[in-house]
XYZ file of C-alpha atoms in Angstrom:
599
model
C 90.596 86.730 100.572
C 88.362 83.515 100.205
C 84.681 82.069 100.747
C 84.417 80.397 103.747
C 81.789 77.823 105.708
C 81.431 76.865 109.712
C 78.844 74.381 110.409
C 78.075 73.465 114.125
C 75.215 70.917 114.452
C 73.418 70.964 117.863
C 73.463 68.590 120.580
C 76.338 66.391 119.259
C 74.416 65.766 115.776
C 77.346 64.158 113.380
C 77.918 66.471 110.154
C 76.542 66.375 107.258
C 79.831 66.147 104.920
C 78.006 66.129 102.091
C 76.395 69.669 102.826
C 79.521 71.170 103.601
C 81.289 70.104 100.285
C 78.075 71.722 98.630
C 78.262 75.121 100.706
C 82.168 74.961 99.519
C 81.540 74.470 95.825
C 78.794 76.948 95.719
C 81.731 79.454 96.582
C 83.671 78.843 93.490
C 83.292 81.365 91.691
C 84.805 83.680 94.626
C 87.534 81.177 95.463
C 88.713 79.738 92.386
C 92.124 78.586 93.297
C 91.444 75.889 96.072
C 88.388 74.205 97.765
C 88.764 72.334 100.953
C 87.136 71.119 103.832
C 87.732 70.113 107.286
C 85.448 68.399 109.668
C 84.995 66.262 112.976
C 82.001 64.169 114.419
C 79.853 67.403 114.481
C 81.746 70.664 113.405
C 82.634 71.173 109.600
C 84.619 73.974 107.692
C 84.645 74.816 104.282
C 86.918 77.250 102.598
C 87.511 78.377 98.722
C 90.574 80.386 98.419
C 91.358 83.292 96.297
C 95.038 84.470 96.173
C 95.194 88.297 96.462
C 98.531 88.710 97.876
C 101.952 87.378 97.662
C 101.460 86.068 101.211
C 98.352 83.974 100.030
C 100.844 82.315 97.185
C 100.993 79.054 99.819
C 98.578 79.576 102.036
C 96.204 76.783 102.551
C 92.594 76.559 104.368
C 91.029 75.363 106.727
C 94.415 76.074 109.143
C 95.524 74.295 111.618
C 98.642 74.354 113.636
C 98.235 71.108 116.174
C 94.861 69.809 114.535
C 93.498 70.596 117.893
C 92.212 74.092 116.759
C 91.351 75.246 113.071
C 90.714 78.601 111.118
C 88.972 79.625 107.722
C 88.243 82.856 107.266
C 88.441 85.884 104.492
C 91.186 87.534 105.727
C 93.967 90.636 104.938
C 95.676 92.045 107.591
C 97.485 95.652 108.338
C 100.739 96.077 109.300
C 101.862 92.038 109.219
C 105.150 93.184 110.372
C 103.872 94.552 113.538
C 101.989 91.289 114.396
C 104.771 89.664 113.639
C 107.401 91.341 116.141
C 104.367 90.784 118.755
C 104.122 86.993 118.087
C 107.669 86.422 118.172
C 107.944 88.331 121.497
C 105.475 86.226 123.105
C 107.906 83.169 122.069
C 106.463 82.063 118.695
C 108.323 81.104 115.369
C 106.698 82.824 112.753
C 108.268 83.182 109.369
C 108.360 86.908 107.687
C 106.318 85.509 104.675
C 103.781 83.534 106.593
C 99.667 83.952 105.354
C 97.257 86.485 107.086
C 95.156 83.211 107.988
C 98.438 81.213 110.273
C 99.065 84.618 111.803
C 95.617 84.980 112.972
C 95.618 81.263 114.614
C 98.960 81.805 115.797
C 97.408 85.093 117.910
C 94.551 83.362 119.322
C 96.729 80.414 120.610
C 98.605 82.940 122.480
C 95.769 86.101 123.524
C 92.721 84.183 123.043
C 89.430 86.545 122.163
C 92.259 89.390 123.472
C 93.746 88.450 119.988
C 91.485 90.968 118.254
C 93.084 94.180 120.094
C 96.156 93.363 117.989
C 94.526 93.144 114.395
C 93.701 95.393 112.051
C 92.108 95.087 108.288
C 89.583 93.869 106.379
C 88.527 89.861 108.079
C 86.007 87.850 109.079
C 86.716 83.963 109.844
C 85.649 80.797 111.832
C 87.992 79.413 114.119
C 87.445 76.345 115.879
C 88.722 75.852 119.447
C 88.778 71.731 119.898
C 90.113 71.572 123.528
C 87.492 74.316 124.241
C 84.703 73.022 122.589
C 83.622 76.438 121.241
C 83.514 78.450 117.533
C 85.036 81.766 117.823
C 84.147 84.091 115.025
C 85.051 88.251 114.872
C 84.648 90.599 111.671
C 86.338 93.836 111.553
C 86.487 96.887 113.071
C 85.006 98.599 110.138
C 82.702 95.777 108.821
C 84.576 95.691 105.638
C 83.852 91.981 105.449
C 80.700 90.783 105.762
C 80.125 87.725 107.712
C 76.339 85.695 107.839
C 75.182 83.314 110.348
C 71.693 81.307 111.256
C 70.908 79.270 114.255
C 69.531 75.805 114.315
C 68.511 74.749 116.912
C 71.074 74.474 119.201
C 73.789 74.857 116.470
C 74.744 77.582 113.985
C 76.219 78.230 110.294
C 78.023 80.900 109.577
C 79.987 82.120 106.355
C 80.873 85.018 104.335
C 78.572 84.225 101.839
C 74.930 84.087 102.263
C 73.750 81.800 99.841
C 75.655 79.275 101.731
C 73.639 79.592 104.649
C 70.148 79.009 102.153
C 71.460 75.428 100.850
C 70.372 74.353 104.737
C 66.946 72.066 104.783
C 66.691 74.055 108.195
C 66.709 77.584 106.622
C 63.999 78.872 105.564
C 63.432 81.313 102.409
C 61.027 83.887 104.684
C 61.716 86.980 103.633
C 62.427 89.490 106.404
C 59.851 92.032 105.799
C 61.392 94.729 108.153
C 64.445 94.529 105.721
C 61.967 95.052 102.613
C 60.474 98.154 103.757
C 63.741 99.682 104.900
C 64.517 98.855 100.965
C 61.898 100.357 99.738
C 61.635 103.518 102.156
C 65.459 104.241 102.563
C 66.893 102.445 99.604
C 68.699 100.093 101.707
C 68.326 97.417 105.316
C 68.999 100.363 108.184
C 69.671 97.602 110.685
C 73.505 95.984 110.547
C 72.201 93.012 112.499
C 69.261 91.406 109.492
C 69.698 90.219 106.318
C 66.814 90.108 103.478
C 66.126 86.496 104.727
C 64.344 85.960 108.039
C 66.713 83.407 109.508
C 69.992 85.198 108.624
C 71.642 87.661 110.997
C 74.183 89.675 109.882
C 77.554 89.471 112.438
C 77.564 93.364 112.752
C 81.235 95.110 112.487
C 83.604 94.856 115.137
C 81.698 92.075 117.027
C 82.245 88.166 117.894
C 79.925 85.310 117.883
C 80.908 82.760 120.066
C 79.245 79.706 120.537
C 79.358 77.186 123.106
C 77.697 74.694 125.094
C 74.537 74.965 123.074
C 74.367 78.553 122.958
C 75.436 81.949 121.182
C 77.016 84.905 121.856
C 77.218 88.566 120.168
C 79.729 91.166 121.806
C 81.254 94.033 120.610
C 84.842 93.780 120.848
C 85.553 97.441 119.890
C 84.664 100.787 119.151
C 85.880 104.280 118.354
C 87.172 106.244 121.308
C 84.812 108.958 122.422
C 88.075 110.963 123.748
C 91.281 111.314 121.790
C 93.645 113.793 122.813
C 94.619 116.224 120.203
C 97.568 116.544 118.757
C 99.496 119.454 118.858
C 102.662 119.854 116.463
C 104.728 122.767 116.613
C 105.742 122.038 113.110
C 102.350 122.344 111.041
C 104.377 120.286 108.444
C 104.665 117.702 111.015
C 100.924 116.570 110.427
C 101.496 116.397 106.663
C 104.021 114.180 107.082
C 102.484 112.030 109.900
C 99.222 111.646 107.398
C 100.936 110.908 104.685
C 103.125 108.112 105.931
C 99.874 106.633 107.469
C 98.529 106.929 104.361
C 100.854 105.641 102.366
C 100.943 102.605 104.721
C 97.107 101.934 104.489
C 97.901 101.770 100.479
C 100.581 99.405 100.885
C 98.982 97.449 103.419
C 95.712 96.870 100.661
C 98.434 95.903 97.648
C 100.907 93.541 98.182
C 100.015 92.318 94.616
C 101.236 93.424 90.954
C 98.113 93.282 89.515
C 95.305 96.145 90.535
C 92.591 98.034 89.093
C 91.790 101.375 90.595
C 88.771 103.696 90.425
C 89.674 107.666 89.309
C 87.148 110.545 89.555
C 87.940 114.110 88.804
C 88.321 114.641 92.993
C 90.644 114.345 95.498
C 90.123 111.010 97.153
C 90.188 108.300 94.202
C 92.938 109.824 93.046
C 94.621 110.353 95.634
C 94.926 106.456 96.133
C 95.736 106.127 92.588
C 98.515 108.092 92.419
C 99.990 106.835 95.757
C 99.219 103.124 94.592
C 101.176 103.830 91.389
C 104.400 105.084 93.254
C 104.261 102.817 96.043
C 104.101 99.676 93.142
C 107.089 100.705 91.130
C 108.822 101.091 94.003
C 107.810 97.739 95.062
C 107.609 95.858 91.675
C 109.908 97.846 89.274
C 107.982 97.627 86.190
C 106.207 94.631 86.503
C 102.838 96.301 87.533
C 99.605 96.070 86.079
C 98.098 99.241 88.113
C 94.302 100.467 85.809
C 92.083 102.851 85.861
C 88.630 103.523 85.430
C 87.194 106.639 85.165
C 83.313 106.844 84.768
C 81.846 110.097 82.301
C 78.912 111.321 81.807
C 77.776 112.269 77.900
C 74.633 114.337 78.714
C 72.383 113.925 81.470
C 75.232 115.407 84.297
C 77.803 118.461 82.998
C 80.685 117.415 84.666
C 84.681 117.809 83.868
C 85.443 114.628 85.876
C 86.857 112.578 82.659
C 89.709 115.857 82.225
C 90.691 116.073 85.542
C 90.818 112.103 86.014
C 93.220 112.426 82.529
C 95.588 114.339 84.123
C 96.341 112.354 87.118
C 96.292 109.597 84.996
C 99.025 111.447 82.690
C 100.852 112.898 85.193
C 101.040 108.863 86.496
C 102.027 107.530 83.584
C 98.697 105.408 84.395
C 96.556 103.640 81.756
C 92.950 105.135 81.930
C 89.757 103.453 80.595
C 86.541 105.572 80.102
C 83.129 104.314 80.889
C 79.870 106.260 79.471
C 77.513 106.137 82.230
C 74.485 106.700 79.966
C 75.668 102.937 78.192
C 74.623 101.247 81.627
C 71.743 103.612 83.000
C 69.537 103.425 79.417
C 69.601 99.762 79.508
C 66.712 97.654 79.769
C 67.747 95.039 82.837
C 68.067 91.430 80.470
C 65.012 89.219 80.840
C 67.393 85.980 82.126
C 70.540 87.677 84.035
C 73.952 85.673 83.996
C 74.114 85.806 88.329
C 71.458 86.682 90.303
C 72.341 89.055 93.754
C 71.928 87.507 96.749
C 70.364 90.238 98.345
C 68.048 93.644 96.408
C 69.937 96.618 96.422
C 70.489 97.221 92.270
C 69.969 96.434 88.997
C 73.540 95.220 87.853
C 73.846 95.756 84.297
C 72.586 99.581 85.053
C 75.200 100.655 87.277
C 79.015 101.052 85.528
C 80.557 100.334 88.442
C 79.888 96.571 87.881
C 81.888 96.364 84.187
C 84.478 97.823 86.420
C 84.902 95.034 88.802
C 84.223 92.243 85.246
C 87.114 94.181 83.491
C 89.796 93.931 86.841
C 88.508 90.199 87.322
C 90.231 89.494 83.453
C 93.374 89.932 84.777
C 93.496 91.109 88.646
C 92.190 90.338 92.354
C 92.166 93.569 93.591
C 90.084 97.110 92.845
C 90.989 100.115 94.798
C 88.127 102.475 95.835
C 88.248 105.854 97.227
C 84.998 105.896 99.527
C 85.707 106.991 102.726
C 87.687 110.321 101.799
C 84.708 112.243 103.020
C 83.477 111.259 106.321
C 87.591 111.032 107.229
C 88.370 114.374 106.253
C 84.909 115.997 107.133
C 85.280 119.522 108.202
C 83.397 120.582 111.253
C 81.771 123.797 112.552
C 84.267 126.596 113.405
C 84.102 129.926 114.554
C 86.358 132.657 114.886
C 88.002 131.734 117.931
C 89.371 128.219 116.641
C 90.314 129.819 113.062
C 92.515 132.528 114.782
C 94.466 129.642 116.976
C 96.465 128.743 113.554
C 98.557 130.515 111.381
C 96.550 129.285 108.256
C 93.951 131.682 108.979
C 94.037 133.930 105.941
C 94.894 131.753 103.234
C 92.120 129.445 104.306
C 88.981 131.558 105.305
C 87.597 131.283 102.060
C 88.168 127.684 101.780
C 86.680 127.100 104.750
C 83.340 129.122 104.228
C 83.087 127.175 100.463
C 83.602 123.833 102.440
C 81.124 124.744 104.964
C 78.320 125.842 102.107
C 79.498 122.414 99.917
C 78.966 120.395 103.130
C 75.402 121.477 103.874
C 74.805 120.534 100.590
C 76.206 117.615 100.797
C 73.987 116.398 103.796
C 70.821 118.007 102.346
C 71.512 115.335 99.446
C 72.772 112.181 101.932
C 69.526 112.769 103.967
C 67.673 112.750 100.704
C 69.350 109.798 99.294
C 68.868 107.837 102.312
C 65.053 108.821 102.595
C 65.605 111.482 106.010
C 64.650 114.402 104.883
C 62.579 116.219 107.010
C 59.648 116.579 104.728
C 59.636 113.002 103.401
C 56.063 111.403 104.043
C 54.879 107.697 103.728
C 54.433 106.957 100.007
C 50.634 106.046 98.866
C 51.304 103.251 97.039
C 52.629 101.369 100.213
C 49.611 98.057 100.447
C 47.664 98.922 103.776
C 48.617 95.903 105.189
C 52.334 95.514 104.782
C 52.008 99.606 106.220
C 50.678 98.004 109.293
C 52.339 94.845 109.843
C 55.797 96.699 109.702
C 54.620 99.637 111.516
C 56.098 101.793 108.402
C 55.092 105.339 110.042
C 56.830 104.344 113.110
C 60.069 103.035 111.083
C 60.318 106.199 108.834
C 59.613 108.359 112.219
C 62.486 106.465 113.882
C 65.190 106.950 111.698
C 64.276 111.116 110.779
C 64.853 111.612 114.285
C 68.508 109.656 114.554
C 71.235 111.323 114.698
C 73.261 110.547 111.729
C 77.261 110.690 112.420
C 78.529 111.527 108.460
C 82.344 112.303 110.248
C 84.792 110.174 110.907
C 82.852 108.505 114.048
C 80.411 107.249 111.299
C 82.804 105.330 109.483
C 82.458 103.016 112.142
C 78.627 102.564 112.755
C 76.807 104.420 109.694
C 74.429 101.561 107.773
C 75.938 103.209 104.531
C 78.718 101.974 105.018
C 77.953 98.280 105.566
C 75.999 98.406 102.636
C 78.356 99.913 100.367
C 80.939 96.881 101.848
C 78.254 94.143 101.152
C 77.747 95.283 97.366
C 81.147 95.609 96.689
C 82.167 92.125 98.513
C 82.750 89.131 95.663
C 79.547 86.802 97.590
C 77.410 89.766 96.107
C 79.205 90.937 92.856
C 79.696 87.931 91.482
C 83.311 88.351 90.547
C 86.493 87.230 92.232
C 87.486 90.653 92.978
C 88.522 92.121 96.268
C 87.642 95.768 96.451
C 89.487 97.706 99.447
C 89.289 100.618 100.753
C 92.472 102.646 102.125
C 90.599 105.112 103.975
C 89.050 102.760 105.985
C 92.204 102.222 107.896
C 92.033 101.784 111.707
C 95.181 103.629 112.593
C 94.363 106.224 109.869
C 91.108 107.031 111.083
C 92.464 107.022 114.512
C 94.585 109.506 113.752
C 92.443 111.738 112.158
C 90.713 111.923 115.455
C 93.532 113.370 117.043
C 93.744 115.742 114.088
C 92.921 119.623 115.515
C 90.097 120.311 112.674
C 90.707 123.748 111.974
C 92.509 124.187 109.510
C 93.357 120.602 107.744
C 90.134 119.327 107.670
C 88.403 122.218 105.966
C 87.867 121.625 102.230
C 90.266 118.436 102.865
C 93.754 121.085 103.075
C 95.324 117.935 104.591
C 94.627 115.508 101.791
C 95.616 118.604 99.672
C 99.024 119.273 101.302
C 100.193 115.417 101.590
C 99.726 115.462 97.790
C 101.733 118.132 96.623
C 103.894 116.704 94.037
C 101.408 113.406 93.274
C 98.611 115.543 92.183
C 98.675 117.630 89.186
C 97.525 121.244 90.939
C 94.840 121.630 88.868
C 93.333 118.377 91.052
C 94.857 119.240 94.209
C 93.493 122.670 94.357
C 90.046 121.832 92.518
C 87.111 122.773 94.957
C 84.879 120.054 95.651
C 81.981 120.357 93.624
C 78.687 119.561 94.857
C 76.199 116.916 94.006
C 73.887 117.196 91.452
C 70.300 115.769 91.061
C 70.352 111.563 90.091
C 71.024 110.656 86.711
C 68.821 107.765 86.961
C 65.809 110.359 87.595
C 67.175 113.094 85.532
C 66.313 110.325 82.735
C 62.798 109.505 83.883
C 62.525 113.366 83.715
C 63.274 113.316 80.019
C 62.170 110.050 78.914
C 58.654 108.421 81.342
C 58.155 105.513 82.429
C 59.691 102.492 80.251
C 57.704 99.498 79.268
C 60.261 97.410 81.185
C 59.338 99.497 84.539
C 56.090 98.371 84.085
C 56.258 95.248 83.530
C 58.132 95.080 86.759
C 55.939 96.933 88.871
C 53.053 94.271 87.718
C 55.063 91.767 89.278
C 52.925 89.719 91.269
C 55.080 89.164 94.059
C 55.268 92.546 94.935
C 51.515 92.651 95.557
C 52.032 91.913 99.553
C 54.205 95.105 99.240
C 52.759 98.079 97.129
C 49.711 98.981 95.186
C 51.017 98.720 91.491
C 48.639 100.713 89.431
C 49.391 103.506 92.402
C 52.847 103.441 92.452
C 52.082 103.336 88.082
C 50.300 106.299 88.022
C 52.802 108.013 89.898
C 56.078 107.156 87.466
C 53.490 108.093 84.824
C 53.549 111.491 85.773
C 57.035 112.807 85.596
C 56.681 116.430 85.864
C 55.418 116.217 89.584
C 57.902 113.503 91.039
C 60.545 114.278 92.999
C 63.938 113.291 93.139
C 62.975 111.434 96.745
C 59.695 110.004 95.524
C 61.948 108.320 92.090
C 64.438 106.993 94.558
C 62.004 105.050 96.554
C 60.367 104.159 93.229
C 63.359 102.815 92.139
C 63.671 100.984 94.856
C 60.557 99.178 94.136
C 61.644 98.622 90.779
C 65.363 96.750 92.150
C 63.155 94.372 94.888
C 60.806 93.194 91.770
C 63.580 92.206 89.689
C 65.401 90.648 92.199
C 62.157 88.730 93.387
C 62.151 87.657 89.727
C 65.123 85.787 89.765
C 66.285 85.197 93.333
């Protein structure tokens, strides 16, 4: 799981070698074990390389197999074995222990773009087709990693890291001011297509980019079937233990190392991983594992048990357990000259805990596993009587399912909130006119209130909190050389779960809860889910005002094409009357001006 670089210069233009080895170096820090780069008269690729599994021990990029046609990429696949069997049946002689990266090549050179409907994972590469005369790039189904590209002229750069694509004389540092407001109204860039930067695109998940003869092309290579037949098991037991091989399989799949860090919250889904990781490694590994985890606590502005329950699993585990106080991070004052600047706005890094996780796995690991995606794949649905009395769970779980049904309006009360769509949001004040009108904000904030939001299983796939979530936790925008994956964002997990009849194992997550009998201490496994609570982050601008470092960023002058500062001040310096929504978006002011400061 590497940086990696294409460069395709227009018309015939010979490469700039020189460039390339920059874009390469500048991805050090995420690829620390190799640097290399190919090229020929006017193609270039660039790779940095950083070993996450056993596989990647010899592997070596840019790939080639002939010289004819060369890969780099960022790549971890699912089930190797399975591609494997499929490449030898078509004739090819592919060793059990061979990288991610040769058996990628070695599917294109026999199924060409087809190659795609026989991976799965977390990848995004570059390959260059010689005889064809074209670049071929895909990312994966679920977007997990992210994948950049600008066009120049008749030529394009693409790479997994973005700053790459900035060291090019041709790419401009415009901002994209569509992406700014969507920042600063939503907390995050709605559209998977843009970037922050006005000549970067963003490859969206489960596409291709192909280019030839002077041209690009974006297609969508897959998506989630609209109509999955439902299973029906005679055995109820049956889909326990069809989940919890798949799951155990999407685990494995997102290991293959010794040495792992692993978030663990007080609920079911970090833990869940956690505890399966743990088993799966000592049976893999004996006891040469180095499996942590990292709970974050709260000492007073939330009330929440989450640092017990995360104790016992750990216990029960035999799992070392580190504790991080959540206050430590949020009551900091963000440091005047940070050690890496972001790439992109989205947070201020030495506020948010979940950082110091990813510096404490980078001291002696590659890999952090994190349990997002546990709700949208077990979301419960609406049920009525009808449906409840087609199983025999019916009385057992009628309470359960009317507590999951209250937690998850709740739940999307807060999402909508959190992502700036509630239905009584308005345009803030302190918006300047002009930047209002340019973007069209009323229109944009209209827009996305009236989308339909998929929170389920279907948007896992297409939901922009998703992407985002993948982007921040990718090494181009942490900063560390640390992989973070995510089991439940499994393609033949989630399609599974599709087939899944939803009443009763998706209600209150009884599946999750029944495939962990015996990992799970009970008092975990049978916890309810408890619902969210208001933001820390404003619940201390509630008790404490506005903080001499908040205004000094809001007087940053380069946010003065973007808001009305001594507005937006007079706002934060009334506490009492600001909502939860209207801090949010402030805060979101307060992340762009930092990042302006130093990007």
């Amino acid at each position: 799981m590497s940086g990696f670089v294409a460069i395709l210069n227009g018309e015939g233009h010979p490469l700039d070698c020189s460039l390339l080895q920059q874009m390469t170096d500048l991805m050090v820090f995420r690829g620390p074990d190799a640097q290399n780069i190919w090229s020929e008269s006017y193609v270039g690729l660039g790779h940095a390389l950083l070993r996450t599994t056993w596989e990647s021990e010899q592997e070596r990029q840019p790939h080639s197999l002939n010289g004819t046609v060369w890969l780099t990429g960022d790549i971890r696949l699912d089930r190797r074995q399975g591609v494997i069997d499929q490449l030898r049946q078509a004739g090819c002689m592919v060793k059990s222990e061979a990288a991610d990266v040769e058996l990628v090549l070695q599917a294109y050179q026999v199924w060409q773009e087809n190659c795609l409907d026989r991976l799965s994972g977390d990848f995004a590469f570059a390959l260059w087709d010689g005889p064809r005369q074209r670049l071929f790039c895909a990312r994966d189904q679920f977007g997990v990693v992210p994948l950049y590209y600008a066009t120049v002229g008749n030529g394009v750069i693409v790479s997994n890291h973005l700053n790459c694509l900035r060291l090019h004389s041709h790419v401009s540092d415009y901002l994209n001011e569509q992406a700014i407001a969507d920042l600063l109204l939503f907390s995050m860039n709605m559209d998977r297509s843009s970037t922050t930067f006005a000549d970067i695109q963003r490859l969206p998940p489960a596409h291709t980019l192909i280019w030839s003869a002077g041209k690009v092309r974006i297609q969508q290579y897959w998506q989630l079937p609209e109509q999955v037949e439902i299973l029906h098991y005679k055995d109820p037991r049956e889909y326990i233990e069809h989940f919890r091989e798949l799951f155990d399989r999407s685990v494995a799949d997102r290991l293959r190392t010794g040495q792992v860090g692993t978030h663990l919250s007080g609920g079911m889904d970090s833990t869940s991983i956690a505890a399966t990781a743990h088993g799966l490694l000592k049976t893999t590994c004996g006891f040469k594992v180095d499996l942590r985890a990292y709970a974050i606590v709260y000492d007073h502005l939330i009330e929440e048990d989450e640092g017990t329950y995360a104790a016992q699993v750990a216990q029960q585990a035999g799992l070392p357990l580190e504790y991080l106080i959540a206050e430590d991070f949020i009551e900091q004052a963000p440091p005047e000259k940070p050690d890496y600047r972001y790439p992109e706005p989205l947070l201020i890094p030495t506020q948010v805990a979940e950082v110091e996780i990813i510096r404490r796995v980078a001291t002696y690991g590659r890999v952090l596993l994190q349990g997002f995606g546990g709700d949208p794949a077990l979301y419960p649905v609406p049920i009525n009587l009808s449906q409840l009395l087609q199983y025999q769970y019916f009385i057992p779980n009628l309470l359960g399912c009317m507590g999951t049904l209250r937690s998850k309006l709740r739940l999307r009360t807060r999402l909508n909130r959190w992502l700036g769509r509630d239905q009584t949001m308005v345009l803030p004040g302190w918006f300047n006119p002009d930047f209002a009108k340019r973007t069209d904000l009323a229109a944009r904030l209209q827009e996305q209130l009236t989308i339909s939001r998929q929170l389920e299983r279907y948007g896992m796939a297409d939901e922009p909190l998703w992407s985002n979530i993948f982007g921040w936790s990718d090494p181009g925008f942490s900063g560390f050389p640390v992989k973070s994956r995510f089991p439940f964002f499994d393609l033949h997990l989630v399609l599974f779960l599709l087939s899944v009849p939803p009443v009763p194992w998706f209600q209150s997550k009884f599946l999750l809860r029944e495939a962990m009998q015996g990992r799970l201490p009970d008092s975990v496994r049978q916890r309810p889910k408890t619902p969210l609570g208001e933001s820390p982050h404003y619940k201390l601008m509630q008790q404490r005002g506005i903080q001499p470092w908040m205004t000094e960023l809001i007087h940053t002058t380069a946010l003065t094409p973007y808001i009305k500062s001594e507005q937006l001040l007079q706002t934060l310096q009334k506490p009492e009357t600001l909502t939860s929504l209207g801090y949010n978006q402030a805060s979101s002011v307060l992340q762009l001006a930092y990042w302006l400061c130093h990007s």
